[in-house]
XYZ file of C-alpha atoms in Angstrom:
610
model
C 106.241 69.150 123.276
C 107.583 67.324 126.409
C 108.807 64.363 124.546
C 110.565 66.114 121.813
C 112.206 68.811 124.805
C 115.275 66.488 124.724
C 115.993 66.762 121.108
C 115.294 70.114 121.196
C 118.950 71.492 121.030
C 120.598 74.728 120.110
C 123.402 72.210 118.172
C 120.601 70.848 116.150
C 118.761 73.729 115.664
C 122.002 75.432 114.233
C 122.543 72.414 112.059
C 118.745 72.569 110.960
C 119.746 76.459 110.058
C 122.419 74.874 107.947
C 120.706 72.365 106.019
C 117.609 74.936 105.405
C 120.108 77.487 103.790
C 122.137 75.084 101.538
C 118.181 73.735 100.850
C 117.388 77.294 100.128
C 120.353 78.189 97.706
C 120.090 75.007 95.893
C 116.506 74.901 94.730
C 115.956 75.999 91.412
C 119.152 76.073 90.815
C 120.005 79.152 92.471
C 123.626 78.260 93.578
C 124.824 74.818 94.450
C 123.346 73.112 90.754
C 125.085 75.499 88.325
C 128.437 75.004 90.455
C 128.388 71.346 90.630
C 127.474 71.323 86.778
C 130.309 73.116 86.126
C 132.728 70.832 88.795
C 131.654 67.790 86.772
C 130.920 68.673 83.641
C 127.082 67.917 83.622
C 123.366 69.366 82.608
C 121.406 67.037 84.662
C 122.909 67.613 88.476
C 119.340 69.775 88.889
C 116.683 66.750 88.339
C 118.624 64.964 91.181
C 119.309 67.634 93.579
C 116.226 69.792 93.609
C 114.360 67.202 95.216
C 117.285 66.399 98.367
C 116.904 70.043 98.376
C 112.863 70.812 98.952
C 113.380 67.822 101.687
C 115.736 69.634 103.388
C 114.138 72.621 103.477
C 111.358 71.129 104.895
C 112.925 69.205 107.516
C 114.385 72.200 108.777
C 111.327 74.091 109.333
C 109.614 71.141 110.769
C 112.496 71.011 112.952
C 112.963 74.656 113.668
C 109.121 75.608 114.487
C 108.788 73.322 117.440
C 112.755 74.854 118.766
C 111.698 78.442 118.500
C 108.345 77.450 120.740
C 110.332 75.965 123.093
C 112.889 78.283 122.804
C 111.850 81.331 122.128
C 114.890 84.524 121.670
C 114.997 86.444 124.951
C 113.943 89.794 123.598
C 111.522 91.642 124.441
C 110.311 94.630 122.074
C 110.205 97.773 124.200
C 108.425 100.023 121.554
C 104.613 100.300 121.502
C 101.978 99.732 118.572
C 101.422 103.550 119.361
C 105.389 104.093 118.786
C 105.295 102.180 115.454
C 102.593 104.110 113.832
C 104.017 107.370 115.001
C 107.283 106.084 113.382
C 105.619 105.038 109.965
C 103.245 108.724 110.060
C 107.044 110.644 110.050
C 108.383 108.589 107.255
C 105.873 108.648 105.779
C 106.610 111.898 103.585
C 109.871 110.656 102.785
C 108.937 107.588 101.609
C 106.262 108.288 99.380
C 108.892 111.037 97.638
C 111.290 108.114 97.133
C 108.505 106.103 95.685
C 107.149 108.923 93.771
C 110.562 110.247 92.417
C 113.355 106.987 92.580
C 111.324 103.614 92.273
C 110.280 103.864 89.008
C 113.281 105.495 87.253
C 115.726 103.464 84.730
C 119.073 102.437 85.759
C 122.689 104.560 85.770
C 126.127 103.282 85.108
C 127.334 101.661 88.462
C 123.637 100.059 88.621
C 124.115 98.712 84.751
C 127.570 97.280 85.995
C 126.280 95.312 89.051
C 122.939 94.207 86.596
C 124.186 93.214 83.508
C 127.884 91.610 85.155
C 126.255 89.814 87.700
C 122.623 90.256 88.751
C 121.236 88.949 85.193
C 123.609 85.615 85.245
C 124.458 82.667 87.650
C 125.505 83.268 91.398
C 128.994 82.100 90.044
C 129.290 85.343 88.214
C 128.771 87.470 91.951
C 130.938 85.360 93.549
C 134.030 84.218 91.816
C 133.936 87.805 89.190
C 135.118 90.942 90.592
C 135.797 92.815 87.508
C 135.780 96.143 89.143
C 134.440 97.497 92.950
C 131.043 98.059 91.684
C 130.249 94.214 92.347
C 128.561 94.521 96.108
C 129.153 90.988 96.600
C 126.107 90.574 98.922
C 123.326 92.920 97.863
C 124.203 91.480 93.777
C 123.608 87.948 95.144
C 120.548 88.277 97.283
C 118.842 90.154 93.648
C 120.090 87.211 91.816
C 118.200 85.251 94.322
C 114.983 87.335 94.442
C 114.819 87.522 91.122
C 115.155 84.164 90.643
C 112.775 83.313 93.180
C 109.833 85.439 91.644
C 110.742 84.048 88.278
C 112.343 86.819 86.758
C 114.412 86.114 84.403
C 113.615 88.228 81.060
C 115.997 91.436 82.062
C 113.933 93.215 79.688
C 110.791 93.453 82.395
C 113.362 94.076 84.894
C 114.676 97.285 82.825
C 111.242 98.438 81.789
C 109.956 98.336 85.605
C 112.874 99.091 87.480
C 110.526 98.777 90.813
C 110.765 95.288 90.728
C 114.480 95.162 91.374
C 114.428 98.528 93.467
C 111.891 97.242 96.136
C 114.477 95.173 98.660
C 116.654 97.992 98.466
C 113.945 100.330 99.346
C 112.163 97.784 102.334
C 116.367 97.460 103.260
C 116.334 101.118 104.142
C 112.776 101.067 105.791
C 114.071 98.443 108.216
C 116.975 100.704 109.130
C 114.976 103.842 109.605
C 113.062 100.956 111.821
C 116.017 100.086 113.239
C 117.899 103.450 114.072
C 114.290 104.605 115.920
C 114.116 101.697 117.816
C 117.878 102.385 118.972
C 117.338 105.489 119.930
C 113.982 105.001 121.367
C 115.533 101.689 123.755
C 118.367 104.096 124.466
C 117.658 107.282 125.183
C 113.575 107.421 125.218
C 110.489 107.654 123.005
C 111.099 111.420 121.995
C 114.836 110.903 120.651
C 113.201 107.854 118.632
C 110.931 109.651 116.925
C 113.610 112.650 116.200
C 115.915 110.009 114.699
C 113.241 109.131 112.035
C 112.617 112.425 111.830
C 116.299 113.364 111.112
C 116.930 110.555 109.186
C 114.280 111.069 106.319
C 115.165 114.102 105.867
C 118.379 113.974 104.178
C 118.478 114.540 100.489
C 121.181 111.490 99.993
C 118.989 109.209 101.486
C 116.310 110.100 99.088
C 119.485 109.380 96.437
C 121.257 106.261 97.590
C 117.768 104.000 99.570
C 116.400 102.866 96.021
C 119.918 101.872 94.583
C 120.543 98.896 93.439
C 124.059 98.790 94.787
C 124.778 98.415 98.550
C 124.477 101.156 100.109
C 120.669 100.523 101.730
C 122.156 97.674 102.519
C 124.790 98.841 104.187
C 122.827 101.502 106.522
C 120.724 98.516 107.779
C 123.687 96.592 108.855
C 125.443 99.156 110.522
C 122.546 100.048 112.564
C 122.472 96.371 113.333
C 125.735 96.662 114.685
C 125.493 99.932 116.798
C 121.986 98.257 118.428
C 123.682 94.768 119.059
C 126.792 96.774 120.362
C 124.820 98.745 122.945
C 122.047 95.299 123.880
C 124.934 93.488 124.705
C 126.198 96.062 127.362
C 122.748 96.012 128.993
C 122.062 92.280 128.664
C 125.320 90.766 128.067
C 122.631 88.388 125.958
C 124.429 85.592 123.352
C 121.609 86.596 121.199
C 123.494 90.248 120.580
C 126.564 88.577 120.154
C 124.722 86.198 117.512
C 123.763 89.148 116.058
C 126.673 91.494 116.175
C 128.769 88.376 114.320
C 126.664 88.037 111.965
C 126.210 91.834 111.227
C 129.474 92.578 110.889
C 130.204 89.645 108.352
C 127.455 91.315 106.628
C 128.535 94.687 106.987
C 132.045 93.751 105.395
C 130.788 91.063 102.717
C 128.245 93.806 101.495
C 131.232 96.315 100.771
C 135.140 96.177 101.486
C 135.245 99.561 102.134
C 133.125 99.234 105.252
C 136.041 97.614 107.022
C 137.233 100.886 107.955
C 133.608 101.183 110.264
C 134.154 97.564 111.691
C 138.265 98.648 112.425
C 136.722 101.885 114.338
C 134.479 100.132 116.266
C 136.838 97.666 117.397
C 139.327 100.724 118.205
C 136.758 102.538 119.740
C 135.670 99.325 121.777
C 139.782 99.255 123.061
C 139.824 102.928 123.725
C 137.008 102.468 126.241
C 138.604 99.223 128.421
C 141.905 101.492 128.807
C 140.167 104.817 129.922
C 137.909 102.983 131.786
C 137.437 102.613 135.506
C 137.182 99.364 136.078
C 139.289 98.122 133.280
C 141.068 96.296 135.413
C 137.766 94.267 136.968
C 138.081 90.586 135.371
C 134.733 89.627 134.570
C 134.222 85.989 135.312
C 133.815 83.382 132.102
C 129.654 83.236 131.916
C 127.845 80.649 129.762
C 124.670 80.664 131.451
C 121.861 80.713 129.881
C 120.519 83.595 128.141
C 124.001 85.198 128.568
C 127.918 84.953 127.170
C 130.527 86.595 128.203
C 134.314 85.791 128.090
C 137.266 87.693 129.617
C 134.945 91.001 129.364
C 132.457 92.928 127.992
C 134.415 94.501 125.609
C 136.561 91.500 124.784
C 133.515 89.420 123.843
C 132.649 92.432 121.554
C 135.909 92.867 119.951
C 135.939 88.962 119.095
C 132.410 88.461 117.737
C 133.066 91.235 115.092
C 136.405 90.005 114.366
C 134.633 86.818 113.796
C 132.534 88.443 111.231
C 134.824 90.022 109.489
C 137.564 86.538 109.606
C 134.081 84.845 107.796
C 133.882 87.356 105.442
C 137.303 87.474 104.421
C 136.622 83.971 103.875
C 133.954 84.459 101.314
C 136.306 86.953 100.123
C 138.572 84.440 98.825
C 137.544 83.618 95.568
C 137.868 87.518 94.832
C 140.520 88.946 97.342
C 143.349 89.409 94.391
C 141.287 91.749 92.639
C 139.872 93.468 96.016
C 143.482 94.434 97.365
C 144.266 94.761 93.606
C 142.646 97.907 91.785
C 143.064 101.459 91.187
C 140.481 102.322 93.823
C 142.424 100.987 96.513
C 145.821 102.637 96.147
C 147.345 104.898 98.425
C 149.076 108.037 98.432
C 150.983 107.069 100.994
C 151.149 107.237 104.983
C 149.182 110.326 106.471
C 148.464 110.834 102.268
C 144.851 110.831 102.806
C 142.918 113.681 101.284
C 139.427 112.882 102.969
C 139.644 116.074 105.124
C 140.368 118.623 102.741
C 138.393 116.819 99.728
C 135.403 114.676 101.562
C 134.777 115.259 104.849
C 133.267 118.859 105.285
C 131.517 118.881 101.746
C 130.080 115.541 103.498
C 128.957 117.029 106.529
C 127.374 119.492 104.119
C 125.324 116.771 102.402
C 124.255 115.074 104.995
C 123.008 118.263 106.979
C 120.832 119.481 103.627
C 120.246 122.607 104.369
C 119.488 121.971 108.135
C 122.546 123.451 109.605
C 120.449 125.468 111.801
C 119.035 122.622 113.529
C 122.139 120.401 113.691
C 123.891 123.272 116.109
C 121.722 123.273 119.026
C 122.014 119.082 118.623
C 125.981 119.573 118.959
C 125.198 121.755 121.409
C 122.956 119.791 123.164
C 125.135 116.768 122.506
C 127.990 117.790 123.818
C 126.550 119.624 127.130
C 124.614 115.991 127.630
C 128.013 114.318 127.339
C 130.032 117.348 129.774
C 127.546 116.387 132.481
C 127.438 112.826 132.204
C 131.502 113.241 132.705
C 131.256 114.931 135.316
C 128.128 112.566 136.951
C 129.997 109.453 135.853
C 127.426 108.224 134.120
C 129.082 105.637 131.948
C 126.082 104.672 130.112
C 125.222 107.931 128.295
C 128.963 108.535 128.234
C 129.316 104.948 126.009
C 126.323 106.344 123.963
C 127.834 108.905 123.056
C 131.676 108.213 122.808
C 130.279 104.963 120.250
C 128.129 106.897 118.379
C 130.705 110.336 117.631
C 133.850 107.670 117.418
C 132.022 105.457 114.757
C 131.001 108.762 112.719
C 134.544 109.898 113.184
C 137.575 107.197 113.053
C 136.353 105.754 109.599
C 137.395 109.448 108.388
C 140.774 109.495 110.738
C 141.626 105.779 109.200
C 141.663 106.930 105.427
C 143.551 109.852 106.164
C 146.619 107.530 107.862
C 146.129 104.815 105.015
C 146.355 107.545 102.323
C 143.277 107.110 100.446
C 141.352 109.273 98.082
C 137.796 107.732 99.130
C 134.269 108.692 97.053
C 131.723 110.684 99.310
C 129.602 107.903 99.609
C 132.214 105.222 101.095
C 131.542 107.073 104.693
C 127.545 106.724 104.015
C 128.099 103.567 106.260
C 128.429 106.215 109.933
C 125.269 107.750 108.968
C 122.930 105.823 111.389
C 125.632 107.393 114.351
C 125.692 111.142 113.130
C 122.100 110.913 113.506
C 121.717 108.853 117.000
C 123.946 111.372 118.037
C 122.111 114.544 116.864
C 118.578 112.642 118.259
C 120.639 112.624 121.773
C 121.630 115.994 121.470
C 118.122 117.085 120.527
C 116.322 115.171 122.767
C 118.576 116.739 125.520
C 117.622 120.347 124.386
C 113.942 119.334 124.616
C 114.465 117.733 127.885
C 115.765 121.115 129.635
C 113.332 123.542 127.478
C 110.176 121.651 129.063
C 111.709 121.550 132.202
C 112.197 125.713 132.071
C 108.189 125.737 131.252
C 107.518 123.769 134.084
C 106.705 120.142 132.301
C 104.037 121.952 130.118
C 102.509 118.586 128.879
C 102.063 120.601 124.695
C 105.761 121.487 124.616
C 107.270 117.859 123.243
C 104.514 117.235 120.661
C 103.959 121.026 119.269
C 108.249 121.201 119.149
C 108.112 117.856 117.258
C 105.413 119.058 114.978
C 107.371 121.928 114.173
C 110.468 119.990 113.497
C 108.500 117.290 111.301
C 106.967 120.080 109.081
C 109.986 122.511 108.545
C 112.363 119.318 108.040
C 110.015 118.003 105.573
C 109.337 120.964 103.841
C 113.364 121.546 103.715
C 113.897 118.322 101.764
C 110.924 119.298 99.490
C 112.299 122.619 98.401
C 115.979 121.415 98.216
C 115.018 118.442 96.414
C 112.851 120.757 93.830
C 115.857 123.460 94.045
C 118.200 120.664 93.072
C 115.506 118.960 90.514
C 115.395 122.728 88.799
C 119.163 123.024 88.702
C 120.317 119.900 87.078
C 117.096 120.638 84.466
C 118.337 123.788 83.846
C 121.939 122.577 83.360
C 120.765 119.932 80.851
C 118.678 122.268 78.706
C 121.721 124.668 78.295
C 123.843 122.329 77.988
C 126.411 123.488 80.780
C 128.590 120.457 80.525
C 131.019 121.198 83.260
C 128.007 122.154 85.861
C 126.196 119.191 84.996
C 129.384 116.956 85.969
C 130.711 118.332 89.382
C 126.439 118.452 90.430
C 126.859 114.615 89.335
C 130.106 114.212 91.651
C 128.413 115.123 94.623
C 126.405 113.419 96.963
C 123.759 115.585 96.516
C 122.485 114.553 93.446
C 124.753 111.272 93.135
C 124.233 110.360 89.816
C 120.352 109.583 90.227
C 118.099 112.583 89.716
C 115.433 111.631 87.339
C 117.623 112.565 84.465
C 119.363 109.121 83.483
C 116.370 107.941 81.581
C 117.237 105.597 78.699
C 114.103 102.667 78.201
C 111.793 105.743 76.390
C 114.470 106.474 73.794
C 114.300 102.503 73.094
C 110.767 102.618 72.524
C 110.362 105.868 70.583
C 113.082 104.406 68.316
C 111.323 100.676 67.595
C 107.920 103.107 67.203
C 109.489 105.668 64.270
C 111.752 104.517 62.201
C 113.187 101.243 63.854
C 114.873 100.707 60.984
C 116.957 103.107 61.035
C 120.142 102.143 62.963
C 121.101 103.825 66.388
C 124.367 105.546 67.122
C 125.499 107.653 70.610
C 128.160 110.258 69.832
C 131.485 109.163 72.025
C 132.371 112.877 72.686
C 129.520 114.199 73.893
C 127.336 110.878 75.458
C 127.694 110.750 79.493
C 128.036 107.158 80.912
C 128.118 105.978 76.990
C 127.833 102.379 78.259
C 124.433 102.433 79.981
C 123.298 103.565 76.292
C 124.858 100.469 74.889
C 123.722 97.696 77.320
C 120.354 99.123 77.813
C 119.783 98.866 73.859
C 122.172 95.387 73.953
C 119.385 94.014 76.339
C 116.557 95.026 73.904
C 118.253 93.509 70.880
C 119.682 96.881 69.206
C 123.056 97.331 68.482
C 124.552 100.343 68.975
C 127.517 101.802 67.750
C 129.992 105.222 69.065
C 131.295 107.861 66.023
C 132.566 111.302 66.025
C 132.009 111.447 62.267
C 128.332 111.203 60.526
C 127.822 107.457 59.851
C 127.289 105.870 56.192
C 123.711 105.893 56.886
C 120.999 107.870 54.755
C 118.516 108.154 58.255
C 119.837 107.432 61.721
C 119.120 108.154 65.406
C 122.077 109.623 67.644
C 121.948 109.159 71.225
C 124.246 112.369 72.917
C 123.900 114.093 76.412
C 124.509 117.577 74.235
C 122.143 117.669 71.388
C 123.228 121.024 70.317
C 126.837 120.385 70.098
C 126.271 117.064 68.699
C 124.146 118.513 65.897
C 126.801 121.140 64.883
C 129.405 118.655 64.915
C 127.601 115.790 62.655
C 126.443 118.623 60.358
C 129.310 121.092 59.776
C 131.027 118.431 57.147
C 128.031 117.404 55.508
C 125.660 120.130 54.507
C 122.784 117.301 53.231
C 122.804 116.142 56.544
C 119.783 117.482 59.054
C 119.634 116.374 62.443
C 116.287 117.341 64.324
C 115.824 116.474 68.338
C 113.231 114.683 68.808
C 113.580 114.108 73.039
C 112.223 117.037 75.205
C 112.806 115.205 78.403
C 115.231 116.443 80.723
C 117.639 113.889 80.574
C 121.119 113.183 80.361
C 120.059 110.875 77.436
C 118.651 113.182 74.638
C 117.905 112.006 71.233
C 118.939 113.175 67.451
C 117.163 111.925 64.407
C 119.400 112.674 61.573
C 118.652 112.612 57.996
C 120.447 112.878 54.259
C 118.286 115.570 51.901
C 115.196 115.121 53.591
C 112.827 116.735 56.098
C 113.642 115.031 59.368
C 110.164 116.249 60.331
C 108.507 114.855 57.892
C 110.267 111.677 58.687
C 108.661 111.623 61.728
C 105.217 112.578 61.105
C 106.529 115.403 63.970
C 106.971 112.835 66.599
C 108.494 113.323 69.453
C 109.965 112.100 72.594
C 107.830 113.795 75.765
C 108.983 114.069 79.579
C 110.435 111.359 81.260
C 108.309 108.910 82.412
């Protein structure tokens, strides 16, 4: 190692980073191939790339295994093995409900959108398309990548095991439950880390948005990046947290636009706290020692790494930035317009509480007494904890207001990982001064975090059964409008286990295939998920209002009983018999001219979703 120390530099090893992800994107023509093909015309750029490509991937890892010996990052992991498994044993419940009830299921609209638009084709189509704001630029290309990288590329597997696609959003979310405990645990202590996870997985529209395949796990990681690199960087001042924070903010905002408005807070939030600061007018000197950067201030060297970020990702941007600050979803209603506080913001705070209001009030309470004191004690360090995380779960909301927009629900998602580092200080607080009342009793801390693990838990259970019963219920009465606010909300957010397509695909190719397959445009929910699913399995599928010109046909409709009136009012030869029973959204019709539809069928039928 001592003769290669002197070419052992941080300039080479970022160029080695360089060449290994060009290498990276360009074998197997993941990227750099198809683009070049298309610049000049050609089929053959592949055969004389590839290899370039596996040599410089492996010249950068030959180059970058000796650096990181050398030089390894100056971090030091505070939590123990001990920590970790406690961690993992309180997920644990919520995990195996997401894998039990959201891994396996089939696809909805915005998920169709971002697979069949971009995921399924070239990285060209993620990158230079933006057809509509459902194409989260990052998360689409890193499954175009994966998938390409396991060797995926019959859709059809991908739609009849969604888990395959799901997983990286799912590990995604388990690295920001990781990283929200470790925040909290570095912090504030061991006891506020484990009430984070705790807090965290508990929350019915985590269980809904973690296993998307959109970017909204995505999203929760990188903002909890950016809160932990925010507050390691006051307590180190270390260039590996600015390395960090840059990069997780040009993540952050290259993931989804919207999430500019949490970037734009935190660099208010970072200005707010250098002008009511006391020693805002201390010049911190110009440090490039090693191990630590600062320049012209703590909060300066802040504000410019995450406008650094987000100047790279407006970069990337470019291709697509017409269309960004061009579509419907990004007009205004005008200055101090915004309806996020009478339409969003409390139902929000609703969601994200699921049923565990009772719990959440002695947090604020506890909160906002911690913060009081540290005021009064000066304490800046708790006071920055706190002021970051409440500002960052607050000015996102207070910029869409003075914009004017008319924001979804789940564009404010992104402040999460704050609400609860907050509510973990708050709690942790309340726990602190209850075991200091019973004298340090050693039981008090475990038995209250038992307590809060089991009736959390059990919460998110029964509301995710109460909910699970009530959109069931809706669907087998057919309660149209019910069924559409529920799917407007957060809490259920489009992706109970009720958008299940792939068995109506294979009941149809088993009985009667055929026969050709209609969905009825009135009364068919997100018609085109019924279209390209069938599209992807070679069916075509067609929309009427009227009975077709067909003697025997299946009719996809979200309202079977409707449906069946309708098609068979006109026609009194026609006989339409249902031949789904699973509570979906997706229900099935098998209609027939002057004979006995069950008959037809040998009395087949369509069970419970899978």
């Amino acid at each position: 190692m001592g003769r290669l120390e002197p070419y052992l530099t941080p300039w080479l090893a970022g160029l080695a980073l360089i060449v290994g992800g060009i290498s990276l994107l360009g074998i197997r023509g993941i990227l750099f191939t198809p683009l070049l093909n298309k610049l000049l015309n050609v089929d053959g750029a592949g055969s004389v790339l590839n290899p370039l490509f596996v040599l410089g991937l492996f010249l950068s890892f030959i180059y970058l295994l000796p650096y990181l010996q050398a030089h390894p990052p100056q971090f030091k992991f505070s939590a123990s093995r001990e920590d970790l498994l406690i961690w993992s044993g309180l997920a644990a419940p919520f995990f195996m409900l997401l894998i039990r009830y959201r891994l396996t299921l089939d696809f909805w609209l915005d998920e169709m959108i971002s697979i069949i638009r971009h995921i399924k084709h070239s990285l060209y189509s993620v990158i230079f398309s933006y057809p509509a704001p459902n194409n989260h630029v990052f998360t689409n290309m890193l499954s175009n990548i994966y998938l390409r990288l396991i060797g995926l590329h019959d859709m059809r597997i991908v739609l009849q095991h969604p888990y395959l696609l799901r997983l990286p959003y799912v590990i995604a979310g388990a690295a920001a439950v990781l990283v929200i405990a470790y925040t909290a645990h570095r912090q504030i202590g061991k006891w506020a880390g484990y009430l984070a996870v705790i807090l965290f997985t508990t929350t019915i529209p985590m269980l809904n948005f973690l296993a998307q395949v959109r970017g909204y796990s995505f999203t929760l990681l990188f903002s909890s990046l950016v809160t932990f690199f925010v507050l390691e960087y006051r307590r180190s001042q270390s260039r590996y947290s600015i390395l960090g924070l840059t990069a997780g903010s040009f993540l952050l905002l290259y993931t989804i636009p919207s999430n500019i408005y949490y970037l734009l807070s935190l660099i208010l939030f970072l200005t707010l706290a250098v002008i009511f600061s006391e020693d805002r007018f201390r010049k911190d000197q110009i440090s490039f020692q090693a191990g630590r950067f600062i320049f012209l201030g703590r909060e300066f060297t802040l504000v410019a790494s995450i406008a650094t970020g987000m100047v790279v990702a407006v970069i990337f941007y470019l291709p697509v930035i017409r269309q960004i600050l061009n579509n419907q979803y990004v007009t205004t209603a005008g200055l101090f317009q915004g309806t996020v506080f009478k339409d969003v913001f409390f139902d929000l705070i609703q969601h994200l509480l699921s049923g565990r209001a009772w719990l959440f009030i002695p947090a604020g309470i506890g909160f906002f007494w911690l913060t009081a004191r540290a005021l009064l004690a000066r304490e800046s360090e708790k006071l920055y904890f706190a002021g970051l995380n409440l500002g960052l779960f607050m000015l996102p909301f207070l910029l869409s207001f003075l914009r004017g927009d008319e924001p979804f629900e789940r564009v404010f998602l992104v402040s999460f990982p704050n609400l609860i580092l907050a509510a973990a200080m708050g709690l942790d607080f309340d726990l602190d001064i209850t075991a200091r009342q019973l004298s340090e009793r050693k039981w008090f801390r475990p038995a209250a975090l038992g307590l809060c693990f089991l009736v959390l838990n059990g919460s998110l259970i029964s509301t995710h059964q109460s909910i699970r019963r009530e959109t069931f219920f809706n669907l087998r009465q057919e309660k149209r409008q019910q069924i559409e606010i529920l799917d407007q909300r957060m809490w259920a957010s489009h992706f109970l286990e009720h958008y299940q397509v792939v068995p109506l695909i294979e009941f149809t190719q088993n009985n009667h295939p055929e026969a050709p397959v209609y969905y009825h445009q009135t009364y068919t929910r997100y018609a085109w998920t019924v279209y390209a699913y069938f599209k992807e399995f070679g069916i075509q599928v067609k929309g009427v209002n009227q009975p077709p010109r067909a003697e025997t046909f299946y009719l996809v409709t979200t309202y079977p009983d409707l449906s069946r009136t309708e098609m068979t009012d006109d026609n009194s030869d026609l006989t339409c018999r249902k031949v789904s029973d699973q509570p979906s959204v997706y229900q099935l019709l098998l209609c027939t001219s002057g004979e006995d539809v069950s008959a037809s069928v040998g009395g087949n039928t369509l069970g419970v979703a899978r």
